[in-house]
Amino acid sequence: MSKERTFSIIKPDGVSRNLIGKIIARFESEGLFVVGAKMKQLSRHEAEGFYAVHSTRPFYAELVNSMCSGPVLLMVLEGENAILKNREIMGATNPADALDNTLRKLYALSIGENTVHGSDAPDTAQNEIAWFFAASELANNQ
Ligand code: ATP
Ligand code: MG
């Protein structure tokens, strides 16, 4: 076990349905600490850059549109094995495949509007955190 940081987004469909509190409460109940948070309306440029790895996929335009459709809550979560733990709490990309009681099973509307994002590996976690947060915006007292 090792303490890690991961990057989390509550996507526009989660923010607009007033799910911020329920989602953060779940992270906290599973031992993840919020060490950075801010609400932001992503520009098209930011959403395109963030999901650039998917730029050749057929769903890319829909994904970018949906990420820009309203404000998101950007967060850095810290805890033991935070990257994998967050992915387990979120559940599978497609809510139809997500296990019971995962955030996507509970809240996702569709594979496109699946309520939360989480980094998938240490290198992406580090890059995604640095993309949105300055070191001075992160707590370091957990
Ligand atoms: P995220 O990166 O948002 O945490 P993920 O890692 O579970 O999700 P990815 O394969 O990285 O899944 O896909 C990024 C996002 O693109 C998904 O969360 C989803 O919103 C969207 N997406 C993925 N596959 C599809 C699809 N077949 N149709 C529509 N949207 C999709
Ligand atoms: Mg992903």
CSV table of C-alpha atoms and ligand atoms in Angstrom, one decimal:
chain,number,residue,atom,x,y,z
A,1,MET,CA,0.0,0.0,0.0
A,2,SER,CA,1.2,3.5,-0.7
A,3,LYS,CA,-0.2,6.9,-0.4
A,4,GLU,CA,-1.0,8.4,-3.9
A,5,ARG,CA,-2.8,11.3,-5.5
A,6,THR,CA,-5.3,11.0,-8.3
A,7,PHE,CA,-7.3,13.4,-10.4
A,8,SER,CA,-11.1,13.3,-10.3
A,9,ILE,CA,-13.7,15.3,-12.2
A,10,ILE,CA,-17.4,15.5,-11.4
A,11,LYS,CA,-18.7,15.9,-15.0
A,12,PRO,CA,-21.4,18.4,-16.0
A,13,ASP,CA,-24.2,15.8,-15.7
A,14,GLY,CA,-23.2,15.2,-12.1
A,15,VAL,CA,-22.9,18.9,-11.2
A,16,SER,CA,-26.2,19.8,-12.9
A,17,ARG,CA,-28.0,17.0,-11.0
A,18,ASN,CA,-26.7,18.3,-7.7
A,19,LEU,CA,-24.7,15.2,-6.9
A,20,ILE,CA,-21.5,16.9,-5.7
A,21,GLY,CA,-22.1,16.2,-2.0
A,22,LYS,CA,-23.1,12.5,-2.5
A,23,ILE,CA,-20.0,11.9,-4.7
A,24,ILE,CA,-17.6,13.5,-2.3
A,25,ALA,CA,-19.1,11.8,0.7
A,26,ARG,CA,-18.5,8.5,-1.0
A,27,PHE,CA,-14.8,9.3,-1.6
A,28,GLU,CA,-14.4,10.4,2.0
A,29,SER,CA,-16.2,7.3,3.3
A,30,GLU,CA,-13.7,5.1,1.4
A,31,GLY,CA,-10.7,6.9,2.9
A,32,LEU,CA,-9.9,9.4,0.1
A,33,PHE,CA,-9.1,13.0,1.1
A,34,VAL,CA,-9.9,15.9,-1.1
A,35,VAL,CA,-6.6,17.9,-1.2
A,36,GLY,CA,-7.6,20.2,-4.0
A,37,ALA,CA,-10.9,21.3,-5.6
A,38,LYS,CA,-12.3,23.9,-7.9
A,39,MET,CA,-15.3,24.4,-10.1
A,40,LYS,CA,-14.6,25.4,-13.7
A,41,GLN,CA,-16.4,25.8,-17.0
A,42,LEU,CA,-14.1,24.0,-19.3
A,43,SER,CA,-13.4,25.7,-22.6
A,44,ARG,CA,-13.6,23.6,-25.8
A,45,HIS,CA,-9.8,23.8,-26.0
A,46,GLU,CA,-9.3,22.5,-22.5
A,47,ALA,CA,-11.8,19.6,-23.0
A,48,GLU,CA,-10.2,18.7,-26.3
A,49,GLY,CA,-6.7,18.7,-24.8
A,50,PHE,CA,-7.7,16.8,-21.7
A,51,TYR,CA,-9.3,14.0,-23.8
A,52,ALA,CA,-6.7,14.3,-26.7
A,53,VAL,CA,-5.9,10.6,-26.3
A,54,HIS,CA,-9.4,9.9,-27.7
A,55,SER,CA,-9.3,12.4,-30.6
A,56,THR,CA,-9.6,9.7,-33.3
A,57,ARG,CA,-12.5,7.9,-31.6
A,58,PRO,CA,-16.0,8.3,-33.0
A,59,PHE,CA,-17.3,9.6,-29.7
A,60,TYR,CA,-14.7,12.4,-29.4
A,61,ALA,CA,-16.9,15.3,-30.5
A,62,GLU,CA,-19.8,14.1,-28.3
A,63,LEU,CA,-17.4,13.7,-25.4
A,64,VAL,CA,-16.0,17.2,-25.8
A,65,ASN,CA,-19.4,18.7,-26.2
A,66,SER,CA,-20.6,17.0,-23.0
A,67,MET,CA,-17.6,18.1,-21.0
A,68,CYS,CA,-18.2,21.7,-22.0
A,69,SER,CA,-22.0,21.6,-21.5
A,70,GLY,CA,-21.7,23.1,-17.9
A,71,PRO,CA,-19.4,23.5,-15.0
A,72,VAL,CA,-17.3,20.6,-13.7
A,73,LEU,CA,-15.8,20.1,-10.3
A,74,LEU,CA,-12.1,19.3,-10.6
A,75,MET,CA,-10.5,17.5,-7.6
A,76,VAL,CA,-7.3,16.0,-6.4
A,77,LEU,CA,-7.9,13.0,-4.1
A,78,GLU,CA,-5.3,11.5,-1.8
A,79,GLY,CA,-5.1,8.2,0.0
A,80,GLU,CA,-3.8,4.7,0.0
A,81,ASN,CA,-3.8,3.4,-3.6
A,82,ALA,CA,-5.9,6.4,-4.6
A,83,ILE,CA,-5.7,5.8,-8.3
A,84,LEU,CA,-7.1,2.2,-8.3
A,85,LYS,CA,-9.4,2.9,-5.4
A,86,ASN,CA,-11.0,5.8,-7.3
A,87,ARG,CA,-11.4,3.7,-10.4
A,88,GLU,CA,-13.1,1.0,-8.3
A,89,ILE,CA,-15.5,3.5,-6.6
A,90,MET,CA,-16.4,4.9,-10.1
A,91,GLY,CA,-17.0,1.6,-11.8
A,92,ALA,CA,-16.9,0.6,-15.4
A,93,THR,CA,-17.0,3.3,-18.1
A,94,ASN,CA,-20.4,2.0,-19.4
A,95,PRO,CA,-22.9,2.1,-16.5
A,96,ALA,CA,-24.5,-1.0,-18.0
A,97,ASP,CA,-21.3,-2.9,-17.1
A,98,ALA,CA,-20.7,-1.1,-13.7
A,99,LEU,CA,-20.9,-3.1,-10.5
A,100,ASP,CA,-23.6,-2.4,-8.0
A,101,ASN,CA,-23.0,0.6,-5.7
A,102,THR,CA,-20.3,2.1,-7.9
A,103,LEU,CA,-20.8,5.8,-8.7
A,104,ARG,CA,-21.5,5.1,-12.4
A,105,LYS,CA,-24.0,2.4,-11.6
A,106,LEU,CA,-25.7,4.7,-9.1
A,107,TYR,CA,-25.6,7.9,-11.1
A,108,ALA,CA,-24.5,7.7,-14.8
A,109,LEU,CA,-27.0,8.5,-17.4
A,110,SER,CA,-25.1,6.7,-20.3
A,111,ILE,CA,-21.6,5.8,-21.4
A,112,GLY,CA,-21.2,9.4,-22.6
A,113,GLU,CA,-22.6,11.1,-19.5
A,114,ASN,CA,-21.1,8.9,-16.9
A,115,THR,CA,-20.8,11.5,-14.1
A,116,VAL,CA,-17.2,11.1,-13.0
A,117,HIS,CA,-13.7,10.9,-14.4
A,118,GLY,CA,-10.7,9.4,-12.7
A,119,SER,CA,-7.0,9.0,-13.7
A,120,ASP,CA,-6.1,5.5,-14.9
A,121,ALA,CA,-2.4,5.3,-14.0
A,122,PRO,CA,0.3,7.1,-12.0
A,123,ASP,CA,1.6,9.0,-15.1
A,124,THR,CA,-1.8,10.2,-16.2
A,125,ALA,CA,-2.7,11.2,-12.6
A,126,GLN,CA,0.5,13.3,-12.4
A,127,ASN,CA,-0.1,14.9,-15.8
A,128,GLU,CA,-3.8,15.6,-15.2
A,129,ILE,CA,-3.2,17.1,-11.8
A,130,ALA,CA,-0.5,19.4,-13.2
A,131,TRP,CA,-2.8,20.3,-16.1
A,132,PHE,CA,-5.4,21.9,-13.8
A,133,PHE,CA,-3.7,22.6,-10.4
A,134,ALA,CA,-0.7,24.6,-9.3
A,135,ALA,CA,1.2,23.1,-6.4
A,136,SER,CA,0.1,26.1,-4.3
A,137,GLU,CA,-3.5,25.1,-4.8
A,138,LEU,CA,-3.1,21.7,-3.1
A,139,ALA,CA,-3.2,20.9,0.6
A,140,ASN,CA,-0.2,19.0,1.9
A,141,ASN,CA,-1.3,18.3,5.5
A,142,GLN,CA,-3.0,14.9,5.3
B,1,ATP,P1,-12.7,8.7,-17.9
B,1,ATP,O1,-11.4,8.9,-18.7
B,1,ATP,O2,-13.7,9.8,-18.2
B,1,ATP,O3,-12.5,8.5,-16.4
B,1,ATP,P2,-12.7,5.9,-18.6
B,1,ATP,O4,-11.3,6.0,-18.3
B,1,ATP,O5,-13.6,5.0,-17.8
B,1,ATP,O6,-13.4,7.3,-18.4
B,1,ATP,P3,-12.2,6.2,-21.4
B,1,ATP,O7,-12.0,5.0,-22.3
B,1,ATP,O8,-11.0,6.9,-21.0
B,1,ATP,O9,-13.0,5.7,-20.1
B,1,ATP,O10,-13.2,7.1,-22.1
B,1,ATP,C1,-13.3,8.5,-21.7
B,1,ATP,C2,-14.7,8.9,-21.7
B,1,ATP,O11,-15.2,8.9,-23.1
B,1,ATP,C3,-15.6,8.0,-20.9
B,1,ATP,O12,-15.7,8.4,-19.6
B,1,ATP,C4,-17.0,8.3,-21.6
B,1,ATP,O13,-17.6,9.5,-21.1
B,1,ATP,C5,-16.6,8.6,-23.1
B,1,ATP,N1,-16.7,7.4,-23.9
B,1,ATP,C6,-15.9,6.3,-23.9
B,1,ATP,N2,-16.4,5.3,-24.7
B,1,ATP,C7,-17.5,5.9,-25.3
B,1,ATP,C8,-18.5,5.4,-26.2
B,1,ATP,N3,-18.3,4.2,-26.8
B,1,ATP,N4,-19.5,6.2,-26.5
B,1,ATP,C9,-19.6,7.4,-26.0
B,1,ATP,N5,-18.8,7.9,-25.1
B,1,ATP,C10,-17.7,7.2,-24.7
B,2,MG,MG,-10.0,7.4,-19.2
